Amino acid sequence: MNFSLHQLQAFVFAAELGSFSAAARKMRKAHSAVSTAISNLELDVGQELFDRSAREPVLTTAGEVLFSEAKSILANCRYFEQLASELHPQQESQFTIAIDDYFDLPKQQELLAMLADNFPNLELRIREALSQDIVALVTKGEADIGFTLLQQAVSSLMSYMPMPDVQMHYLVSPQHELAQLALGKSKPIQLHQLERYRQGILARSSYFSSQQISAKVWKVDTLFAAGELAASGTCWIMSPLSFVRPLVDAGSLVSLPVHQDLQRSIPSAVIWRSQASQGLVHQAVRSWVQQKQVTGEM
């Protein structure tokens, strides 16, 4: 076997992106270079990997089997590079963390305090964004590491560390009819009851747009606005409790008991680019997350 990592990478990108042209753009190579690399790989392994009879290439049965193995080989190579880089890690002078708005602010403060204590000369940038934007920031190298909700699949170029699921709560003003209904009947709120009342939705989030229950909606751009909207009594919202904790503690919002079929949670993770260099700051952030998970503090 004389195939190269370059050929495997061209094969995997073409399969993931659906065309040789897209793979070429991803690799910043000419279309002919990618096509030749894949053709040579087919000769080396003695198998036709793509059916080229249609407009776009489609994996053959052999291609589907070898695709998963090729991804595994590339992942092992990235791990090898990562392991080698971690033998003599360097301290980054600059570091960017992208954090989804939904993560618990006190935990963010603990993380920032750890970085301030251990890396006093570090130039740190915090970028708060929605999860789909965080994935893009890390993929493009505009953020070194990201704390995100996994609303979409993580590409083969990304590594991630699972974190506890984020539990969603149905929240309303204590004066809202839904709150009075739950208090009066002492029973979980049902779907048909939520459908009767206006719902507040975070318009910029694909996840929350997909969670529309009521036909009557008001849309906002920020979590702060969603919390204030619900506290005014004009609608109900879905949100992690951590974000609206001040409004709950002040008695402006209450969490509705809902039927188990309505309970929702979103998986979360720390993500980073597999091939990016990982210095002391990067390792410290990941170690902090691991420690919090072991102690049950996250």
Short mmCIF file of C-alpha atoms in Angstrom, two decimals:
data_model
loop_
_atom_site.label_atom_id
_atom_site.label_comp_id
_atom_site.label_asym_id
_atom_site.label_seq_id
_atom_site.Cartn_x
_atom_site.Cartn_y
_atom_site.Cartn_z
CA MET A 1 0.00 0.00 0.00
CA ASN A 2 1.47 3.32 -1.11
CA PHE A 3 -1.43 5.65 -0.37
CA SER A 4 -0.75 8.92 1.46
CA LEU A 5 -2.50 10.96 4.14
CA HIS A 6 -3.14 13.58 1.46
CA GLN A 7 -5.12 11.02 -0.54
CA LEU A 8 -7.10 9.93 2.52
CA GLN A 9 -7.88 13.52 3.38
CA ALA A 10 -9.11 14.22 -0.16
CA PHE A 11 -11.27 11.08 0.01
CA VAL A 12 -12.80 12.00 3.39
CA PHE A 13 -13.49 15.63 2.46
CA ALA A 14 -15.09 14.62 -0.85
CA ALA A 15 -17.33 12.11 0.94
CA GLU A 16 -18.29 14.55 3.72
CA LEU A 17 -18.86 17.58 1.49
CA GLY A 18 -20.49 15.72 -1.41
CA SER A 19 -18.23 16.80 -4.26
CA PHE A 20 -14.62 16.92 -5.42
CA SER A 21 -14.94 20.68 -5.98
CA ALA A 22 -15.99 21.30 -2.37
CA ALA A 23 -13.13 19.11 -1.16
CA ALA A 24 -10.70 21.09 -3.31
CA ARG A 25 -11.92 24.37 -1.83
CA LYS A 26 -11.62 22.95 1.68
CA MET A 27 -8.06 21.76 1.03
CA ARG A 28 -7.18 24.88 -0.99
CA LYS A 29 -6.11 22.68 -3.87
CA ALA A 30 -6.99 22.56 -7.54
CA HIS A 31 -9.94 20.37 -8.47
CA SER A 32 -7.64 18.26 -10.63
CA ALA A 33 -5.28 17.65 -7.69
CA VAL A 34 -8.11 16.29 -5.53
CA SER A 35 -9.54 14.20 -8.36
CA THR A 36 -6.10 12.74 -9.11
CA ALA A 37 -5.45 12.01 -5.42
CA ILE A 38 -8.72 10.08 -5.13
CA SER A 39 -8.14 8.20 -8.41
CA ASN A 40 -4.66 7.18 -7.25
CA LEU A 41 -6.09 6.06 -3.91
CA GLU A 42 -8.60 3.88 -5.75
CA LEU A 43 -5.74 2.31 -7.72
CA ASP A 44 -3.70 1.78 -4.53
CA VAL A 45 -6.52 0.02 -2.66
CA GLY A 46 -7.90 -1.76 -5.72
CA GLN A 47 -11.44 -0.49 -5.13
CA GLU A 48 -13.73 2.04 -6.77
CA LEU A 49 -14.62 4.45 -3.95
CA PHE A 50 -17.08 6.72 -5.78
CA ASP A 51 -19.82 6.13 -8.30
CA ARG A 52 -19.26 8.94 -10.80
CA SER A 53 -22.23 8.23 -13.06
CA ALA A 54 -24.39 10.91 -11.44
CA ARG A 55 -23.81 14.67 -11.38
CA GLU A 56 -22.12 14.43 -8.00
CA PRO A 57 -19.97 11.49 -6.85
CA VAL A 58 -21.65 8.99 -4.50
CA LEU A 59 -19.82 6.54 -2.26
CA THR A 60 -19.88 2.95 -3.44
CA THR A 61 -20.40 0.13 -0.96
CA ALA A 62 -16.62 -0.30 -0.70
CA GLY A 63 -16.27 3.47 -0.36
CA GLU A 64 -18.67 3.56 2.59
CA VAL A 65 -16.68 0.88 4.42
CA LEU A 66 -13.31 2.49 3.73
CA PHE A 67 -14.63 5.99 4.49
CA SER A 68 -15.08 5.19 8.20
CA GLU A 69 -11.62 3.61 8.31
CA ALA A 70 -10.05 6.60 6.58
CA LYS A 71 -11.64 8.94 9.13
CA SER A 72 -10.25 6.76 11.91
CA ILE A 73 -6.74 6.86 10.42
CA LEU A 74 -6.84 10.66 10.09
CA ALA A 75 -8.15 11.00 13.65
CA ASN A 76 -5.26 8.84 14.91
CA CYS A 77 -2.82 11.02 12.99
CA ARG A 78 -4.29 14.16 14.57
CA TYR A 79 -3.98 12.54 17.98
CA PHE A 80 -0.34 11.71 17.19
CA GLU A 81 0.32 15.35 16.28
CA GLN A 82 -1.49 16.53 19.40
CA LEU A 83 0.47 14.15 21.61
CA ALA A 84 3.73 15.30 20.09
CA SER A 85 2.86 18.97 20.59
CA GLU A 86 1.87 18.37 24.21
CA LEU A 87 5.25 16.89 25.08
CA HIS A 88 6.72 20.39 25.01
CA PRO A 89 3.75 22.76 25.20
CA GLN A 90 4.25 26.48 24.89
CA GLN A 91 2.29 29.12 26.74
CA GLU A 92 0.07 31.13 24.42
CA SER A 93 0.42 34.91 24.56
CA GLN A 94 -3.15 35.35 23.28
CA PHE A 95 -6.17 33.09 23.74
CA THR A 96 -9.81 33.37 22.69
CA ILE A 97 -12.68 31.52 24.39
CA ALA A 98 -16.11 31.44 22.77
CA ILE A 99 -18.93 30.83 25.26
CA ASP A 100 -22.60 30.25 24.60
CA ASP A 101 -24.89 32.67 26.44
CA TYR A 102 -26.59 29.72 28.12
CA PHE A 103 -23.64 28.63 30.25
CA ASP A 104 -23.80 29.39 33.94
CA LEU A 105 -22.16 32.76 34.61
CA PRO A 106 -20.71 31.79 38.04
CA LYS A 107 -18.85 28.91 36.37
CA GLN A 108 -17.49 31.33 33.78
CA GLN A 109 -16.19 33.51 36.60
CA GLU A 110 -14.40 30.55 38.19
CA LEU A 111 -12.76 29.70 34.89
CA LEU A 112 -11.66 33.29 34.33
CA ALA A 113 -10.28 33.51 37.88
CA MET A 114 -8.23 30.36 37.26
CA LEU A 115 -6.77 31.81 34.07
CA ALA A 116 -6.02 35.16 35.74
CA ASP A 117 -4.18 33.42 38.60
CA ASN A 118 -2.16 31.04 36.44
CA PHE A 119 -1.48 33.19 33.39
CA PRO A 120 -1.21 36.81 34.58
CA ASN A 121 0.32 38.04 31.30
CA LEU A 122 -2.16 36.32 29.02
CA GLU A 123 -4.14 38.49 26.60
CA LEU A 124 -7.57 36.87 26.87
CA ARG A 125 -10.59 37.51 24.69
CA ILE A 126 -14.10 36.29 25.58
CA ARG A 127 -16.62 35.99 22.76
CA GLU A 128 -20.25 35.31 23.66
CA ALA A 129 -22.36 33.91 20.85
CA LEU A 130 -25.02 31.39 19.96
CA SER A 131 -23.90 27.79 19.63
CA GLN A 132 -24.06 27.59 15.84
CA ASP A 133 -21.85 30.68 15.68
CA ILE A 134 -19.39 29.23 18.22
CA VAL A 135 -18.85 26.13 16.08
CA ALA A 136 -18.05 28.42 13.13
CA LEU A 137 -15.69 30.59 15.20
CA VAL A 138 -13.67 27.59 16.38
CA THR A 139 -13.66 25.96 12.93
CA LYS A 140 -12.29 29.15 11.34
CA GLY A 141 -9.66 29.57 14.05
CA GLU A 142 -11.25 32.77 15.35
CA ALA A 143 -11.61 31.11 18.77
CA ASP A 144 -9.19 28.64 20.36
CA ILE A 145 -11.81 26.77 22.35
CA GLY A 146 -15.58 26.92 22.65
CA PHE A 147 -18.23 26.11 25.25
CA THR A 148 -21.25 25.22 23.17
CA LEU A 149 -24.59 23.44 23.04
CA LEU A 150 -24.43 20.59 20.55
CA GLN A 151 -27.32 21.60 18.29
CA GLN A 152 -25.45 20.27 15.26
CA ALA A 153 -23.00 17.52 14.40
CA VAL A 154 -19.31 18.16 15.11
CA SER A 155 -17.17 17.78 11.99
CA SER A 156 -14.27 15.35 11.73
CA LEU A 157 -11.87 18.30 12.05
CA MET A 158 -13.09 19.04 15.56
CA SER A 159 -12.40 17.40 18.90
CA TYR A 160 -14.76 17.73 21.82
CA MET A 161 -15.22 16.87 25.47
CA PRO A 162 -18.82 16.13 26.52
CA MET A 163 -20.30 18.18 29.34
CA PRO A 164 -23.54 17.73 31.31
CA ASP A 165 -26.77 18.33 29.41
CA VAL A 166 -28.37 21.73 29.86
CA GLN A 167 -31.90 21.28 31.25
CA MET A 168 -34.57 23.54 29.78
CA HIS A 169 -37.30 25.09 31.96
CA TYR A 170 -40.71 26.48 31.04
CA LEU A 171 -40.89 29.89 32.70
CA VAL A 172 -43.66 32.44 33.24
CA SER A 173 -44.58 35.30 35.50
CA PRO A 174 -46.25 34.09 38.73
CA GLN A 175 -49.26 36.20 37.67
CA HIS A 176 -49.55 34.40 34.32
CA GLU A 177 -52.60 32.17 33.85
CA LEU A 178 -50.36 29.13 33.30
CA ALA A 179 -48.76 29.66 36.71
CA GLN A 180 -52.16 30.00 38.32
CA LEU A 181 -53.35 26.90 36.47
CA ALA A 182 -50.40 24.83 37.69
CA LEU A 183 -50.87 26.07 41.25
CA GLY A 184 -54.61 25.49 41.27
CA LYS A 185 -54.64 21.96 39.85
CA SER A 186 -51.30 20.77 41.25
CA LYS A 187 -50.80 18.83 38.04
CA PRO A 188 -48.07 19.05 35.37
CA ILE A 189 -48.83 21.44 32.52
CA GLN A 190 -49.82 19.65 29.30
CA LEU A 191 -48.98 20.46 25.68
CA HIS A 192 -52.49 21.66 24.82
CA GLN A 193 -52.33 24.16 27.69
CA LEU A 194 -49.05 25.67 26.48
CA GLU A 195 -50.48 25.94 22.97
CA ARG A 196 -53.18 28.33 24.23
CA TYR A 197 -50.76 31.04 25.36
CA ARG A 198 -48.22 33.27 23.64
CA GLN A 199 -44.65 31.93 23.54
CA GLY A 200 -41.45 33.98 23.56
CA ILE A 201 -38.74 32.61 21.24
CA LEU A 202 -35.09 33.49 20.74
CA ALA A 203 -35.23 34.20 17.03
CA ARG A 204 -31.51 33.90 16.27
CA SER A 205 -31.24 30.36 17.66
CA SER A 206 -32.04 27.47 15.32
CA TYR A 207 -32.73 25.26 18.34
CA PHE A 208 -35.31 27.60 19.87
CA SER A 209 -36.96 28.29 16.54
CA SER A 210 -37.49 24.55 16.23
CA GLN A 211 -39.06 24.41 19.71
CA GLN A 212 -42.09 26.54 18.84
CA ILE A 213 -45.22 25.12 20.50
CA SER A 214 -47.74 27.94 20.41
CA ALA A 215 -49.11 29.42 17.19
CA LYS A 216 -48.81 32.83 18.87
CA VAL A 217 -45.17 33.91 19.25
CA TRP A 218 -43.13 36.98 20.03
CA LYS A 219 -39.52 36.84 18.86
CA VAL A 220 -36.52 38.47 20.52
CA ASP A 221 -32.79 38.52 19.81
CA THR A 222 -31.32 38.10 23.31
CA LEU A 223 -31.82 35.91 26.33
CA PHE A 224 -32.08 38.99 28.53
CA ALA A 225 -34.99 40.27 26.44
CA ALA A 226 -36.68 36.85 26.57
CA GLY A 227 -36.46 36.76 30.36
CA GLU A 228 -37.81 40.29 30.73
CA LEU A 229 -40.60 39.51 28.28
CA ALA A 230 -41.74 36.52 30.32
CA ALA A 231 -41.43 38.46 33.58
CA SER A 232 -43.81 41.08 32.17
CA GLY A 233 -46.52 38.40 32.01
CA THR A 234 -47.06 38.66 28.26
CA CYS A 235 -45.76 35.19 27.35
CA TRP A 236 -44.01 32.03 28.50
CA ILE A 237 -40.49 30.98 27.46
CA MET A 238 -38.12 28.02 27.47
CA SER A 239 -34.70 28.72 28.97
CA PRO A 240 -31.93 27.19 31.08
CA LEU A 241 -32.57 28.14 34.68
CA SER A 242 -29.04 29.48 35.17
CA PHE A 243 -29.59 32.41 32.86
CA VAL A 244 -32.84 33.63 34.41
CA ARG A 245 -31.79 32.81 38.00
CA PRO A 246 -31.88 36.50 39.11
CA LEU A 247 -35.48 36.83 37.87
CA VAL A 248 -36.46 33.55 39.54
CA ASP A 249 -34.78 34.53 42.82
CA ALA A 250 -36.56 37.90 42.71
CA GLY A 251 -39.92 36.15 42.24
CA SER A 252 -40.45 37.64 38.77
CA LEU A 253 -40.42 34.23 37.09
CA VAL A 254 -41.47 30.73 38.14
CA SER A 255 -40.66 27.38 36.57
CA LEU A 256 -43.73 25.45 35.45
CA PRO A 257 -44.10 21.77 36.28
CA VAL A 258 -44.62 20.15 32.86
CA HIS A 259 -45.56 16.68 31.67
CA GLN A 260 -42.56 14.40 31.14
CA ASP A 261 -43.16 14.39 27.37
CA LEU A 262 -42.40 18.12 27.36
CA GLN A 263 -39.12 17.92 29.26
CA ARG A 264 -36.14 19.00 27.16
CA SER A 265 -32.38 19.09 27.57
CA ILE A 266 -29.55 19.96 25.22
CA PRO A 267 -26.15 18.19 25.18
CA SER A 268 -23.19 20.50 25.67
CA ALA A 269 -19.46 20.21 25.09
CA VAL A 270 -16.10 21.93 24.98
CA ILE A 271 -14.86 21.96 21.37
CA TRP A 272 -11.55 22.74 19.69
CA ARG A 273 -9.82 22.21 16.35
CA SER A 274 -8.09 18.84 16.27
CA GLN A 275 -5.07 20.03 14.30
CA ALA A 276 -4.53 23.29 16.17
CA SER A 277 -1.55 23.62 18.48
CA GLN A 278 -2.52 23.25 22.11
CA GLY A 279 -0.39 25.12 24.59
CA LEU A 280 -0.48 25.49 28.35
CA VAL A 281 -3.57 27.72 28.43
CA HIS A 282 -5.53 25.31 26.25
CA GLN A 283 -4.54 22.39 28.47
CA ALA A 284 -5.43 24.35 31.61
CA VAL A 285 -8.96 25.08 30.35
CA ARG A 286 -9.58 21.43 29.49
CA SER A 287 -8.13 20.26 32.81
CA TRP A 288 -10.38 22.70 34.65
CA VAL A 289 -13.44 21.28 32.87
CA GLN A 290 -12.38 17.70 33.64
CA GLN A 291 -11.85 18.53 37.31
CA LYS A 292 -15.27 20.15 37.57
CA GLN A 293 -16.87 17.10 36.01
CA VAL A 294 -15.10 14.71 38.41
CA THR A 295 -16.17 16.73 41.43
CA GLY A 296 -19.72 17.13 40.10
CA GLU A 297 -19.50 20.93 40.10
CA MET A 298 -20.41 21.32 36.43
#
